[in-house]
């Protein structure tokens, strides 16, 4: 799962179905997870659906498509959609979720090794569908990854914002705790600067670039901040990674609201590294 902590593994079972390239899976979403809202909301954070999708996109290729465990998985894009009226309320213990995932657009290298694919999934509880998601992923060998990353492949932590930067209150970012904040205000803009560079969900293990989940959470927090806290829980979203977002200098997160949709982009040294949308009810 590319996770260090066992507590961050959400999948509990994944099996083939009788249909080629279609898989059945189960996941357990605990209320104790770091993303679960602490504002009295009965629903899980959309981020836990995206994380389940990410784990499916790693486990299925490694288990069923002979992708070597040593490969570097690079997410190219992702999307998610929720049906608010069908979402299950979180109960005591954990929410048992069933997933149906299908693989498409399988690409292979000249040696026939799988080098990329797309995965889409539907999420249900007690037979009621409440969410969908999907995305693309590339699989690179060590040599390919080193060639792609070059001198940028230095494992570390995301650079801190300048001392003059201001950390907004947790409520303005729609986060549970000040340590969950990943944004700081510098001048008239927002910088990606985690309050906790070892956050148990966003930065579970050392990395040489900003993880996609951290980028998506930064966009969500930017939408919350720009709306005065009114837009905290998206019902749908898309993220496209154009290039790696480096650990330094701190990336800028720009977010513009159009009615119930926020358009965001992440830039670094005036170069766009990721962009997407978040939609709200």
mmCIF file of C-alpha atoms in Angstrom:
data_model
loop_
_atom_site.group_PDB
_atom_site.id
_atom_site.type_symbol
_atom_site.label_atom_id
_atom_site.label_comp_id
_atom_site.label_asym_id
_atom_site.label_seq_id
_atom_site.Cartn_x
_atom_site.Cartn_y
_atom_site.Cartn_z
ATOM 1 C CA UNK A 1 0.000 0.000 0.000
ATOM 2 C CA UNK A 2 3.093 2.231 0.137
ATOM 3 C CA UNK A 3 2.264 2.904 3.781
ATOM 4 C CA UNK A 4 4.509 2.552 6.816
ATOM 5 C CA UNK A 5 1.720 2.431 9.403
ATOM 6 C CA UNK A 6 -0.503 -0.654 9.458
ATOM 7 C CA UNK A 7 -3.309 1.600 10.714
ATOM 8 C CA UNK A 8 -3.300 3.417 7.363
ATOM 9 C CA UNK A 9 -4.101 0.237 5.378
ATOM 10 C CA UNK A 10 -7.812 0.474 4.566
ATOM 11 C CA UNK A 11 -8.264 -2.549 2.283
ATOM 12 C CA UNK A 12 -9.275 -5.814 3.960
ATOM 13 C CA UNK A 13 -9.815 -8.071 0.929
ATOM 14 C CA UNK A 14 -9.366 -7.955 -2.853
ATOM 15 C CA UNK A 15 -10.397 -10.772 -5.223
ATOM 16 C CA UNK A 16 -10.819 -11.424 -8.931
ATOM 17 C CA UNK A 17 -14.317 -11.752 -10.330
ATOM 18 C CA UNK A 18 -15.425 -13.955 -13.211
ATOM 19 C CA UNK A 19 -15.174 -10.910 -15.501
ATOM 20 C CA UNK A 20 -11.666 -10.166 -16.813
ATOM 21 C CA UNK A 21 -10.053 -7.044 -15.328
ATOM 22 C CA UNK A 22 -12.851 -6.614 -12.775
ATOM 23 C CA UNK A 23 -12.203 -7.021 -9.042
ATOM 24 C CA UNK A 24 -14.231 -7.103 -5.846
ATOM 25 C CA UNK A 25 -12.738 -5.502 -2.765
ATOM 26 C CA UNK A 26 -13.610 -4.642 0.808
ATOM 27 C CA UNK A 27 -12.365 -1.761 2.933
ATOM 28 C CA UNK A 28 -12.789 -0.670 6.517
ATOM 29 C CA UNK A 29 -13.133 3.052 7.281
ATOM 30 C CA UNK A 30 -12.580 3.753 11.000
ATOM 31 C CA UNK A 31 -13.995 6.765 12.809
ATOM 32 C CA UNK A 32 -10.580 7.050 14.458
ATOM 33 C CA UNK A 33 -8.928 7.959 11.149
ATOM 34 C CA UNK A 34 -7.100 11.307 11.061
ATOM 35 C CA UNK A 35 -9.382 12.586 8.288
ATOM 36 C CA UNK A 36 -12.663 11.956 10.103
ATOM 37 C CA UNK A 37 -14.427 15.283 10.843
ATOM 38 C CA UNK A 38 -14.550 16.324 14.471
ATOM 39 C CA UNK A 39 -17.366 18.836 13.950
ATOM 40 C CA UNK A 40 -20.223 16.433 14.638
ATOM 41 C CA UNK A 41 -20.601 15.373 11.010
ATOM 42 C CA UNK A 42 -21.868 11.780 10.651
ATOM 43 C CA UNK A 43 -20.013 11.226 7.360
ATOM 44 C CA UNK A 44 -16.452 10.270 6.553
ATOM 45 C CA UNK A 45 -14.160 12.710 4.762
ATOM 46 C CA UNK A 46 -14.055 12.368 0.950
ATOM 47 C CA UNK A 47 -10.304 11.955 1.338
ATOM 48 C CA UNK A 48 -10.740 8.474 2.765
ATOM 49 C CA UNK A 49 -12.541 7.408 -0.420
ATOM 50 C CA UNK A 50 -9.656 8.816 -2.483
ATOM 51 C CA UNK A 51 -7.129 7.008 -0.281
ATOM 52 C CA UNK A 52 -9.028 3.724 -0.742
ATOM 53 C CA UNK A 53 -8.896 4.315 -4.482
ATOM 54 C CA UNK A 54 -5.150 4.984 -4.286
ATOM 55 C CA UNK A 55 -4.595 1.731 -2.398
ATOM 56 C CA UNK A 56 -6.621 -0.233 -4.958
ATOM 57 C CA UNK A 57 -4.510 1.338 -7.696
ATOM 58 C CA UNK A 58 -1.384 -0.019 -6.036
ATOM 59 C CA UNK A 59 -2.497 -3.403 -4.728
ATOM 60 C CA UNK A 60 -4.320 -4.686 -7.820
ATOM 61 C CA UNK A 61 -1.385 -4.094 -10.222
ATOM 62 C CA UNK A 62 1.122 -5.622 -7.784
ATOM 63 C CA UNK A 63 -1.043 -8.637 -6.899
ATOM 64 C CA UNK A 64 -2.725 -9.408 -10.216
ATOM 65 C CA UNK A 65 -0.649 -7.779 -12.981
ATOM 66 C CA UNK A 66 2.855 -8.845 -11.905
ATOM 67 C CA UNK A 67 4.071 -5.284 -11.351
ATOM 68 C CA UNK A 68 7.257 -5.592 -9.226
ATOM 69 C CA UNK A 69 6.931 -4.277 -5.691
ATOM 70 C CA UNK A 70 10.122 -2.266 -6.189
ATOM 71 C CA UNK A 71 8.549 -0.178 -8.960
ATOM 72 C CA UNK A 72 7.752 3.487 -8.395
ATOM 73 C CA UNK A 73 4.047 4.213 -8.817
ATOM 74 C CA UNK A 74 3.311 7.690 -10.216
ATOM 75 C CA UNK A 75 -0.308 8.874 -10.178
ATOM 76 C CA UNK A 76 -1.066 10.948 -13.270
ATOM 77 C CA UNK A 77 -4.637 11.991 -12.479
ATOM 78 C CA UNK A 78 -7.608 11.102 -10.302
ATOM 79 C CA UNK A 79 -11.264 11.937 -9.799
ATOM 80 C CA UNK A 80 -13.986 11.188 -7.258
ATOM 81 C CA UNK A 81 -17.742 11.731 -7.009
ATOM 82 C CA UNK A 82 -20.095 11.291 -4.052
ATOM 83 C CA UNK A 83 -23.872 10.970 -3.946
ATOM 84 C CA UNK A 84 -24.580 12.928 -0.727
ATOM 85 C CA UNK A 85 -28.024 11.409 -0.268
ATOM 86 C CA UNK A 86 -26.621 7.876 -0.335
ATOM 87 C CA UNK A 87 -23.550 8.309 1.844
ATOM 88 C CA UNK A 88 -23.569 5.989 4.855
ATOM 89 C CA UNK A 89 -23.457 7.519 8.325
ATOM 90 C CA UNK A 90 -20.378 6.569 10.303
ATOM 91 C CA UNK A 91 -21.271 4.267 13.148
ATOM 92 C CA UNK A 92 -19.376 2.970 16.158
ATOM 93 C CA UNK A 93 -16.237 1.095 15.177
ATOM 94 C CA UNK A 94 -15.836 1.272 11.412
ATOM 95 C CA UNK A 95 -17.821 1.499 8.188
ATOM 96 C CA UNK A 96 -17.507 -1.640 6.067
ATOM 97 C CA UNK A 97 -17.304 -0.594 2.423
ATOM 98 C CA UNK A 98 -17.548 -2.804 -0.673
ATOM 99 C CA UNK A 99 -15.720 -1.788 -3.858
ATOM 100 C CA UNK A 100 -16.016 -2.969 -7.433
ATOM 101 C CA UNK A 101 -12.948 -1.987 -9.426
ATOM 102 C CA UNK A 102 -12.197 -2.375 -13.106
ATOM 103 C CA UNK A 103 -8.886 -1.968 -14.904
ATOM 104 C CA UNK A 104 -8.509 -0.540 -18.408
ATOM 105 C CA UNK A 105 -5.937 1.006 -20.757
ATOM 106 C CA UNK A 106 -3.221 -1.403 -19.661
ATOM 107 C CA UNK A 107 0.112 -0.362 -21.199
ATOM 108 C CA UNK A 108 3.140 -2.620 -21.421
ATOM 109 C CA UNK A 109 6.839 -2.013 -21.989
ATOM 110 C CA UNK A 110 8.705 -3.779 -24.836
ATOM 111 C CA UNK A 111 9.526 -6.518 -22.306
ATOM 112 C CA UNK A 112 5.764 -6.995 -21.685
ATOM 113 C CA UNK A 113 5.933 -5.611 -18.145
ATOM 114 C CA UNK A 114 2.898 -3.502 -17.222
ATOM 115 C CA UNK A 115 4.022 0.125 -17.316
ATOM 116 C CA UNK A 116 0.691 1.839 -16.721
ATOM 117 C CA UNK A 117 -3.069 1.460 -16.457
ATOM 118 C CA UNK A 118 -6.310 3.139 -15.445
ATOM 119 C CA UNK A 119 -8.483 1.999 -12.577
ATOM 120 C CA UNK A 120 -12.071 2.995 -11.800
ATOM 121 C CA UNK A 121 -14.093 1.922 -8.787
ATOM 122 C CA UNK A 122 -17.612 2.105 -7.387
ATOM 123 C CA UNK A 123 -18.191 2.203 -3.623
ATOM 124 C CA UNK A 124 -21.207 0.731 -1.842
ATOM 125 C CA UNK A 125 -22.438 0.074 1.691
ATOM 126 C CA UNK A 126 -25.146 -2.548 2.245
ATOM 127 C CA UNK A 127 -25.733 -2.652 -1.501
ATOM 128 C CA UNK A 128 -26.301 1.110 -1.847
ATOM 129 C CA UNK A 129 -23.870 2.886 -4.204
ATOM 130 C CA UNK A 130 -22.637 6.189 -2.799
ATOM 131 C CA UNK A 131 -19.381 7.024 -4.567
ATOM 132 C CA UNK A 132 -17.149 6.588 -7.592
ATOM 133 C CA UNK A 133 -13.551 7.324 -8.365
ATOM 134 C CA UNK A 134 -10.732 6.547 -10.721
ATOM 135 C CA UNK A 135 -7.387 7.577 -12.083
ATOM 136 C CA UNK A 136 -4.268 6.724 -14.008
ATOM 137 C CA UNK A 137 -0.962 5.381 -12.747
ATOM 138 C CA UNK A 138 2.465 4.755 -14.281
ATOM 139 C CA UNK A 139 4.977 2.190 -12.993
ATOM 140 C CA UNK A 140 8.659 3.050 -13.298
ATOM 141 C CA UNK A 141 11.737 0.979 -12.522
ATOM 142 C CA UNK A 142 14.464 2.442 -10.309
ATOM 143 C CA UNK A 143 16.505 3.362 -13.367
ATOM 144 C CA UNK A 144 13.540 5.003 -15.102
ATOM 145 C CA UNK A 145 12.621 6.919 -11.964
ATOM 146 C CA UNK A 146 16.168 8.180 -11.420
ATOM 147 C CA UNK A 147 16.367 9.276 -15.056
ATOM 148 C CA UNK A 148 13.048 11.113 -14.741
ATOM 149 C CA UNK A 149 13.767 12.784 -11.420
ATOM 150 C CA UNK A 150 17.472 13.516 -11.871
ATOM 151 C CA UNK A 151 18.914 15.698 -9.133
ATOM 152 C CA UNK A 152 15.436 16.435 -7.767
ATOM 153 C CA UNK A 153 15.145 12.950 -6.228
ATOM 154 C CA UNK A 154 16.198 13.951 -2.724
ATOM 155 C CA UNK A 155 14.162 12.460 0.094
ATOM 156 C CA UNK A 156 13.190 14.949 2.790
ATOM 157 C CA UNK A 157 10.343 17.059 4.148
ATOM 158 C CA UNK A 158 8.314 19.838 2.563
ATOM 159 C CA UNK A 159 10.061 23.177 2.987
ATOM 160 C CA UNK A 160 8.709 25.493 5.682
ATOM 161 C CA UNK A 161 7.043 28.759 4.730
ATOM 162 C CA UNK A 162 8.881 32.038 5.363
ATOM 163 C CA UNK A 163 8.849 33.253 8.955
ATOM 164 C CA UNK A 164 6.554 36.115 7.971
ATOM 165 C CA UNK A 165 3.879 33.682 6.778
ATOM 166 C CA UNK A 166 0.646 33.432 8.758
ATOM 167 C CA UNK A 167 -1.043 30.158 9.698
ATOM 168 C CA UNK A 168 -4.856 30.490 9.508
ATOM 169 C CA UNK A 169 -6.971 29.058 12.345
ATOM 170 C CA UNK A 170 -8.067 25.452 11.922
ATOM 171 C CA UNK A 171 -11.725 26.444 11.472
ATOM 172 C CA UNK A 172 -10.906 28.666 8.473
ATOM 173 C CA UNK A 173 -9.276 25.655 6.753
ATOM 174 C CA UNK A 174 -12.000 23.190 7.795
ATOM 175 C CA UNK A 175 -9.540 20.914 9.585
ATOM 176 C CA UNK A 176 -9.812 19.122 12.893
ATOM 177 C CA UNK A 177 -6.650 20.420 14.521
ATOM 178 C CA UNK A 178 -4.009 23.098 13.832
ATOM 179 C CA UNK A 179 -1.539 20.299 13.053
ATOM 180 C CA UNK A 180 -3.760 19.211 10.132
ATOM 181 C CA UNK A 181 -3.169 22.514 8.322
ATOM 182 C CA UNK A 182 -1.074 22.319 5.164
ATOM 183 C CA UNK A 183 -1.382 25.977 4.108
ATOM 184 C CA UNK A 184 0.154 29.243 5.229
ATOM 185 C CA UNK A 185 -0.698 32.759 4.084
ATOM 186 C CA UNK A 186 2.249 34.684 2.644
ATOM 187 C CA UNK A 187 1.435 38.146 1.358
ATOM 188 C CA UNK A 188 -1.694 37.807 -0.730
ATOM 189 C CA UNK A 189 -1.196 34.115 -1.579
ATOM 190 C CA UNK A 190 -1.297 30.648 -0.063
ATOM 191 C CA UNK A 191 1.769 28.450 0.313
ATOM 192 C CA UNK A 192 1.808 24.676 0.730
ATOM 193 C CA UNK A 193 3.474 24.452 4.126
ATOM 194 C CA UNK A 194 2.332 21.617 6.431
ATOM 195 C CA UNK A 195 2.099 22.423 10.112
ATOM 196 C CA UNK A 196 3.123 18.798 10.725
ATOM 197 C CA UNK A 197 5.641 17.587 8.101
ATOM 198 C CA UNK A 198 5.266 14.095 9.624
ATOM 199 C CA UNK A 199 1.474 14.068 9.502
ATOM 200 C CA UNK A 200 0.376 10.413 9.957
ATOM 201 C CA UNK A 201 -1.929 10.474 6.915
ATOM 202 C CA UNK A 202 -0.398 12.949 4.469
ATOM 203 C CA UNK A 203 3.284 12.154 5.105
ATOM 204 C CA UNK A 204 3.266 8.576 6.347
ATOM 205 C CA UNK A 205 6.712 7.837 4.865
ATOM 206 C CA UNK A 206 9.709 9.758 3.474
ATOM 207 C CA UNK A 207 9.345 11.013 -0.094
ATOM 208 C CA UNK A 208 11.232 13.062 -2.674
ATOM 209 C CA UNK A 209 8.180 15.088 -3.773
ATOM 210 C CA UNK A 210 4.868 16.348 -2.409
ATOM 211 C CA UNK A 211 2.368 13.433 -2.459
ATOM 212 C CA UNK A 212 -0.812 13.730 -4.494
ATOM 213 C CA UNK A 213 -2.990 13.379 -1.399
ATOM 214 C CA UNK A 214 -1.263 16.396 0.148
ATOM 215 C CA UNK A 215 -1.903 18.407 -3.034
ATOM 216 C CA UNK A 216 -5.595 17.489 -3.002
ATOM 217 C CA UNK A 217 -5.898 18.387 0.680
ATOM 218 C CA UNK A 218 -4.105 21.696 0.048
ATOM 219 C CA UNK A 219 -6.663 22.497 -2.658
ATOM 220 C CA UNK A 220 -9.528 21.577 -0.326
ATOM 221 C CA UNK A 221 -8.130 23.819 2.411
ATOM 222 C CA UNK A 222 -7.612 26.649 -0.078
ATOM 223 C CA UNK A 223 -11.282 26.420 -1.093
ATOM 224 C CA UNK A 224 -12.343 26.483 2.555
ATOM 225 C CA UNK A 225 -10.132 29.470 3.312
ATOM 226 C CA UNK A 226 -11.241 31.416 0.234
ATOM 227 C CA UNK A 227 -14.912 30.876 1.057
ATOM 228 C CA UNK A 228 -14.603 31.857 4.701
ATOM 229 C CA UNK A 229 -15.102 28.246 5.774
ATOM 230 C CA UNK A 230 -18.335 27.806 3.808
ATOM 231 C CA UNK A 231 -16.866 25.250 1.374
ATOM 232 C CA UNK A 232 -15.315 22.550 3.494
ATOM 233 C CA UNK A 233 -16.517 19.220 2.142
ATOM 234 C CA UNK A 234 -16.412 18.667 -1.634
ATOM 235 C CA UNK A 235 -18.819 16.195 -3.232
ATOM 236 C CA UNK A 236 -16.622 15.756 -6.318
ATOM 237 C CA UNK A 237 -13.128 16.573 -7.462
ATOM 238 C CA UNK A 238 -10.448 16.124 -10.099
ATOM 239 C CA UNK A 239 -6.679 16.426 -9.930
ATOM 240 C CA UNK A 240 -4.208 16.343 -12.802
ATOM 241 C CA UNK A 241 -0.473 16.195 -12.076
ATOM 242 C CA UNK A 242 1.496 17.899 -14.841
ATOM 243 C CA UNK A 243 4.877 17.370 -13.193
ATOM 244 C CA UNK A 244 6.272 16.554 -9.758
ATOM 245 C CA UNK A 245 5.721 19.168 -7.059
ATOM 246 C CA UNK A 246 9.101 19.452 -5.361
ATOM 247 C CA UNK A 247 9.636 19.673 -1.611
ATOM 248 C CA UNK A 248 11.193 23.125 -2.002
ATOM 249 C CA UNK A 249 10.587 25.954 -2.526
ATOM 250 C CA UNK A 250 7.080 25.994 -1.016
ATOM 251 C CA UNK A 251 4.502 25.611 -3.787
ATOM 252 C CA UNK A 252 1.756 28.186 -4.247
ATOM 253 C CA UNK A 253 -1.888 27.075 -4.182
ATOM 254 C CA UNK A 254 -4.352 29.246 -6.089
ATOM 255 C CA UNK A 255 -8.091 28.642 -5.881
ATOM 256 C CA UNK A 256 -10.951 30.536 -7.544
ATOM 257 C CA UNK A 257 -14.623 29.962 -6.779
ATOM 258 C CA UNK A 258 -17.303 29.877 -9.481
ATOM 259 C CA UNK A 259 -20.680 29.323 -7.799
ATOM 260 C CA UNK A 260 -20.400 25.812 -6.269
ATOM 261 C CA UNK A 261 -17.175 24.879 -8.079
ATOM 262 C CA UNK A 262 -13.611 25.823 -7.191
ATOM 263 C CA UNK A 263 -10.843 25.734 -9.789
ATOM 264 C CA UNK A 264 -7.370 25.297 -8.343
ATOM 265 C CA UNK A 265 -3.806 25.102 -9.509
ATOM 266 C CA UNK A 266 -0.470 24.466 -7.828
ATOM 267 C CA UNK A 267 2.572 26.382 -9.061
ATOM 268 C CA UNK A 268 6.250 26.306 -8.215
ATOM 269 C CA UNK A 269 8.801 28.778 -9.568
ATOM 270 C CA UNK A 270 5.985 30.158 -11.761
ATOM 271 C CA UNK A 271 5.489 26.713 -13.328
ATOM 272 C CA UNK A 272 2.196 24.833 -12.981
ATOM 273 C CA UNK A 273 2.661 21.405 -11.391
ATOM 274 C CA UNK A 274 -0.959 20.348 -10.791
ATOM 275 C CA UNK A 275 -4.477 21.612 -11.322
ATOM 276 C CA UNK A 276 -8.074 20.539 -10.944
ATOM 277 C CA UNK A 277 -11.564 21.297 -9.651
ATOM 278 C CA UNK A 278 -13.594 20.735 -6.504
ATOM 279 C CA UNK A 279 -17.392 20.782 -6.571
ATOM 280 C CA UNK A 280 -19.700 21.382 -3.624
ATOM 281 C CA UNK A 281 -23.363 20.777 -2.896
#
